[in-house]
Amino acid sequence: MAADSCLFCRIVAGEIPANKVYEDDQLVAFNDINPQAPMHVLVVPRTHVATVNDLAPEHDALVGAMMRRAAAIAAERGFAAGGYRTVFNCNSDAGQTVFHIHLHVIGGRRLGWPPG
Ligand code: 5GP
Ligand code: ZN
């Protein structure tokens, strides 16, 4: 998908506004527009990768950075000890709607398991 038609590429580029909570040279994190919990942040890579199925060895450090950023965001909000959830949805059965990988970081309430 071309970057100009990908919603999260456009948020990364600053063409569509988002409530950003973190950014560096690899990643941007912003609040989900439809939060499912008091904390619902999306951690996205600046580079376009459509789904988890499209990850390659060259992305290993990037995905590690995404996970560690999720943990840092949860920790700075006081959820490290109590717990939180990180989720990558992949394709239709998991409900993926935006085809630029994003790590959901969800917390601030008791979360049910198994997921719906
Ligand atoms: P998915 O279902 O693909 O795993 O998650 C996509 C997420 O992106 C959803 O939780 C949805 O609420 C969020 N989202 C969709 N459009 C926008 C938007 O324009 N801005 C922000 N901040 N979040 C969005
Ligand atoms: Zn994209």
PDB file of C-alpha atoms and ligand atoms in Angstrom:
ATOM      1  CA  MET A   1       0.000   0.000   0.000  1.00  0.00           C
ATOM      2  CA  ALA A   2       1.322   3.440  -0.862  1.00  0.00           C
ATOM      3  CA  ALA A   3       2.151   5.641   2.094  1.00  0.00           C
ATOM      4  CA  ASP A   4      -0.248   8.351   0.925  1.00  0.00           C
ATOM      5  CA  SER A   5      -3.216   5.992   1.271  1.00  0.00           C
ATOM      6  CA  CYS A   6      -2.263   4.422   4.598  1.00  0.00           C
ATOM      7  CA  LEU A   7      -3.885   6.054   7.613  1.00  0.00           C
ATOM      8  CA  PHE A   8      -1.015   5.357   9.995  1.00  0.00           C
ATOM      9  CA  CYS A   9       1.646   6.441   7.478  1.00  0.00           C
ATOM     10  CA  ARG A  10      -0.272   9.708   7.271  1.00  0.00           C
ATOM     11  CA  ILE A  11      -0.398  10.048  11.070  1.00  0.00           C
ATOM     12  CA  VAL A  12       3.345   9.304  11.226  1.00  0.00           C
ATOM     13  CA  ALA A  13       3.932  12.001   8.602  1.00  0.00           C
ATOM     14  CA  GLY A  14       1.813  14.496  10.536  1.00  0.00           C
ATOM     15  CA  GLU A  15      -0.734  14.787   7.718  1.00  0.00           C
ATOM     16  CA  ILE A  16      -3.555  13.561   9.973  1.00  0.00           C
ATOM     17  CA  PRO A  17      -3.639  14.735  13.582  1.00  0.00           C
ATOM     18  CA  ALA A  18      -3.258  12.330  16.460  1.00  0.00           C
ATOM     19  CA  ASN A  19      -2.673  12.694  20.169  1.00  0.00           C
ATOM     20  CA  LYS A  20       0.966  11.588  20.141  1.00  0.00           C
ATOM     21  CA  VAL A  21       2.461  10.418  23.413  1.00  0.00           C
ATOM     22  CA  TYR A  22       5.931   9.413  22.161  1.00  0.00           C
ATOM     23  CA  GLU A  23       8.058   9.586  19.027  1.00  0.00           C
ATOM     24  CA  ASP A  24      11.607   8.815  18.007  1.00  0.00           C
ATOM     25  CA  ASP A  25      13.419   7.992  14.777  1.00  0.00           C
ATOM     26  CA  GLN A  26      11.762   4.555  14.500  1.00  0.00           C
ATOM     27  CA  LEU A  27       8.425   4.764  16.307  1.00  0.00           C
ATOM     28  CA  VAL A  28       5.395   6.913  16.981  1.00  0.00           C
ATOM     29  CA  ALA A  29       2.889   6.222  19.777  1.00  0.00           C
ATOM     30  CA  PHE A  30      -0.487   7.915  20.001  1.00  0.00           C
ATOM     31  CA  ASN A  31      -3.805   7.492  21.772  1.00  0.00           C
ATOM     32  CA  ASP A  32      -6.378   5.290  20.056  1.00  0.00           C
ATOM     33  CA  ILE A  33      -9.292   7.354  18.725  1.00  0.00           C
ATOM     34  CA  ASN A  34     -11.743   4.792  20.176  1.00  0.00           C
ATOM     35  CA  PRO A  35     -10.158   3.785  23.481  1.00  0.00           C
ATOM     36  CA  GLN A  36     -11.161   0.438  24.999  1.00  0.00           C
ATOM     37  CA  ALA A  37      -9.660   1.219  28.416  1.00  0.00           C
ATOM     38  CA  PRO A  38      -8.312   4.226  30.347  1.00  0.00           C
ATOM     39  CA  MET A  39      -4.962   3.630  28.622  1.00  0.00           C
ATOM     40  CA  HIS A  40      -5.212   2.657  24.963  1.00  0.00           C
ATOM     41  CA  VAL A  41      -2.094   3.638  23.074  1.00  0.00           C
ATOM     42  CA  LEU A  42      -1.005   2.454  19.630  1.00  0.00           C
ATOM     43  CA  VAL A  43       2.725   2.018  19.041  1.00  0.00           C
ATOM     44  CA  VAL A  44       3.489   2.116  15.310  1.00  0.00           C
ATOM     45  CA  PRO A  45       6.709   1.957  13.301  1.00  0.00           C
ATOM     46  CA  ARG A  46       7.492   4.859  11.002  1.00  0.00           C
ATOM     47  CA  THR A  47       8.142   2.340   8.234  1.00  0.00           C
ATOM     48  CA  HIS A  48       5.123   0.761   6.549  1.00  0.00           C
ATOM     49  CA  VAL A  49       4.633  -2.955   7.279  1.00  0.00           C
ATOM     50  CA  ALA A  50       1.084  -4.111   6.520  1.00  0.00           C
ATOM     51  CA  THR A  51       0.673  -7.040   8.910  1.00  0.00           C
ATOM     52  CA  VAL A  52       2.669  -9.167  11.323  1.00  0.00           C
ATOM     53  CA  ASN A  53       2.825 -11.720   8.473  1.00  0.00           C
ATOM     54  CA  ASP A  54       4.992  -9.263   6.547  1.00  0.00           C
ATOM     55  CA  LEU A  55       7.688  -8.936   9.204  1.00  0.00           C
ATOM     56  CA  ALA A  56      11.177  -9.920   8.063  1.00  0.00           C
ATOM     57  CA  PRO A  57      14.406 -10.490   9.983  1.00  0.00           C
ATOM     58  CA  GLU A  58      15.366  -6.882   9.285  1.00  0.00           C
ATOM     59  CA  HIS A  59      12.415  -5.838  11.472  1.00  0.00           C
ATOM     60  CA  ASP A  60      13.448  -7.822  14.555  1.00  0.00           C
ATOM     61  CA  ALA A  61      15.052  -4.874  16.332  1.00  0.00           C
ATOM     62  CA  LEU A  62      12.114  -2.654  15.395  1.00  0.00           C
ATOM     63  CA  VAL A  63       9.554  -5.033  16.913  1.00  0.00           C
ATOM     64  CA  GLY A  64      11.700  -5.326  20.020  1.00  0.00           C
ATOM     65  CA  ALA A  65      11.742  -1.549  20.282  1.00  0.00           C
ATOM     66  CA  MET A  66       7.945  -1.483  19.913  1.00  0.00           C
ATOM     67  CA  MET A  67       7.511  -3.956  22.764  1.00  0.00           C
ATOM     68  CA  ARG A  68       9.943  -2.145  25.001  1.00  0.00           C
ATOM     69  CA  ARG A  69       8.255   1.171  24.275  1.00  0.00           C
ATOM     70  CA  ALA A  70       4.884  -0.342  25.163  1.00  0.00           C
ATOM     71  CA  ALA A  71       6.315  -1.452  28.508  1.00  0.00           C
ATOM     72  CA  ALA A  72       7.816   1.993  29.108  1.00  0.00           C
ATOM     73  CA  ILE A  73       4.519   3.750  28.362  1.00  0.00           C
ATOM     74  CA  ALA A  74       2.653   1.405  30.714  1.00  0.00           C
ATOM     75  CA  ALA A  75       5.277   1.883  33.405  1.00  0.00           C
ATOM     76  CA  GLU A  76       5.223   5.675  33.219  1.00  0.00           C
ATOM     77  CA  ARG A  77       1.450   5.548  33.768  1.00  0.00           C
ATOM     78  CA  GLY A  78       1.822   3.301  36.796  1.00  0.00           C
ATOM     79  CA  PHE A  79       0.505   0.081  35.241  1.00  0.00           C
ATOM     80  CA  ALA A  80       3.679  -2.022  35.240  1.00  0.00           C
ATOM     81  CA  ALA A  81       3.005  -3.916  38.443  1.00  0.00           C
ATOM     82  CA  GLY A  82      -0.774  -4.133  38.167  1.00  0.00           C
ATOM     83  CA  GLY A  83      -0.662  -5.228  34.539  1.00  0.00           C
ATOM     84  CA  TYR A  84      -1.764  -4.290  31.068  1.00  0.00           C
ATOM     85  CA  ARG A  85      -2.127  -5.954  27.680  1.00  0.00           C
ATOM     86  CA  THR A  86      -0.186  -5.690  24.423  1.00  0.00           C
ATOM     87  CA  VAL A  87      -1.890  -6.889  21.228  1.00  0.00           C
ATOM     88  CA  PHE A  88      -1.032  -7.138  17.549  1.00  0.00           C
ATOM     89  CA  ASN A  89      -4.155  -8.003  15.576  1.00  0.00           C
ATOM     90  CA  CYS A  90      -3.385  -9.777  12.306  1.00  0.00           C
ATOM     91  CA  ASN A  91      -5.867  -9.899   9.417  1.00  0.00           C
ATOM     92  CA  SER A  92      -9.606 -10.328   9.445  1.00  0.00           C
ATOM     93  CA  ASP A  93     -10.214 -13.063  12.015  1.00  0.00           C
ATOM     94  CA  ALA A  94      -8.375 -10.974  14.594  1.00  0.00           C
ATOM     95  CA  GLY A  95     -10.217  -7.810  13.586  1.00  0.00           C
ATOM     96  CA  GLN A  96      -7.318  -5.901  12.014  1.00  0.00           C
ATOM     97  CA  THR A  97      -8.743  -2.794  10.372  1.00  0.00           C
ATOM     98  CA  VAL A  98      -5.645  -0.681   9.733  1.00  0.00           C
ATOM     99  CA  PHE A  99      -3.036  -2.439   7.624  1.00  0.00           C
ATOM    100  CA  HIS A 100       0.066  -0.815   9.069  1.00  0.00           C
ATOM    101  CA  ILE A 101       1.255  -2.819  12.047  1.00  0.00           C
ATOM    102  CA  HIS A 102       0.454  -1.341  15.415  1.00  0.00           C
ATOM    103  CA  LEU A 103       0.852  -2.596  18.940  1.00  0.00           C
ATOM    104  CA  HIS A 104      -2.162  -1.905  21.153  1.00  0.00           C
ATOM    105  CA  VAL A 105      -1.152  -1.051  24.733  1.00  0.00           C
ATOM    106  CA  ILE A 106      -4.271  -1.378  26.863  1.00  0.00           C
ATOM    107  CA  GLY A 107      -4.648  -0.949  30.591  1.00  0.00           C
ATOM    108  CA  GLY A 108      -6.128   0.863  33.523  1.00  0.00           C
ATOM    109  CA  ARG A 109      -8.929  -1.593  34.113  1.00  0.00           C
ATOM    110  CA  ARG A 110      -9.307  -5.333  34.686  1.00  0.00           C
ATOM    111  CA  LEU A 111      -9.186  -7.014  31.258  1.00  0.00           C
ATOM    112  CA  GLY A 112     -11.113 -10.157  30.428  1.00  0.00           C
ATOM    113  CA  TRP A 113      -9.564 -13.323  29.041  1.00  0.00           C
ATOM    114  CA  PRO A 114     -10.103 -15.046  26.679  1.00  0.00           C
ATOM    115  CA  PRO A 115     -10.655 -12.099  24.333  1.00  0.00           C
ATOM    116  CA  GLY A 116     -13.865 -11.901  22.351  1.00  0.00           C
TER     117      GLY A 116
HETATM  118  P1  5GP B   1      -6.934  -2.849  14.601  1.00  0.00           P
HETATM  119  O1  5GP B   1      -8.390  -3.187  14.668  1.00  0.00           O
HETATM  120  O2  5GP B   1      -6.457  -2.693  13.175  1.00  0.00           O
HETATM  121  O3  5GP B   1      -6.044  -3.759  15.404  1.00  0.00           O
HETATM  122  O4  5GP B   1      -6.790  -1.448  15.325  1.00  0.00           O
HETATM  123  C1  5GP B   1      -6.928  -0.235  14.668  1.00  0.00           C
HETATM  124  C2  5GP B   1      -7.115   0.798  15.733  1.00  0.00           C
HETATM  125  O5  5GP B   1      -6.916   2.079  15.168  1.00  0.00           O
HETATM  126  C3  5GP B   1      -8.516   0.793  16.350  1.00  0.00           C
HETATM  127  O6  5GP B   1      -8.423   0.567  17.737  1.00  0.00           O
HETATM  128  C4  5GP B   1      -9.056   2.177  16.005  1.00  0.00           C
HETATM  129  O7  5GP B   1      -9.848   2.727  17.030  1.00  0.00           O
HETATM  130  C5  5GP B   1      -7.801   2.975  15.754  1.00  0.00           C
HETATM  131  N1  5GP B   1      -7.973   4.069  14.816  1.00  0.00           N
HETATM  132  C6  5GP B   1      -8.616   4.012  13.624  1.00  0.00           C
HETATM  133  N2  5GP B   1      -8.552   5.206  13.004  1.00  0.00           N
HETATM  134  C7  5GP B   1      -7.842   6.023  13.830  1.00  0.00           C
HETATM  135  C8  5GP B   1      -7.460   7.396  13.731  1.00  0.00           C
HETATM  136  O8  5GP B   1      -7.734   8.099  12.747  1.00  0.00           O
HETATM  137  N3  5GP B   1      -6.752   7.909  14.774  1.00  0.00           N
HETATM  138  C9  5GP B   1      -6.421   7.156  15.860  1.00  0.00           C
HETATM  139  N4  5GP B   1      -5.730   7.766  16.832  1.00  0.00           N
HETATM  140  N5  5GP B   1      -6.774   5.859  15.987  1.00  0.00           N
HETATM  141  C10 5GP B   1      -7.473   5.302  14.980  1.00  0.00           C
HETATM  142 ZN    ZN B   2       1.501   2.692   6.502  1.00  0.00          ZN
END
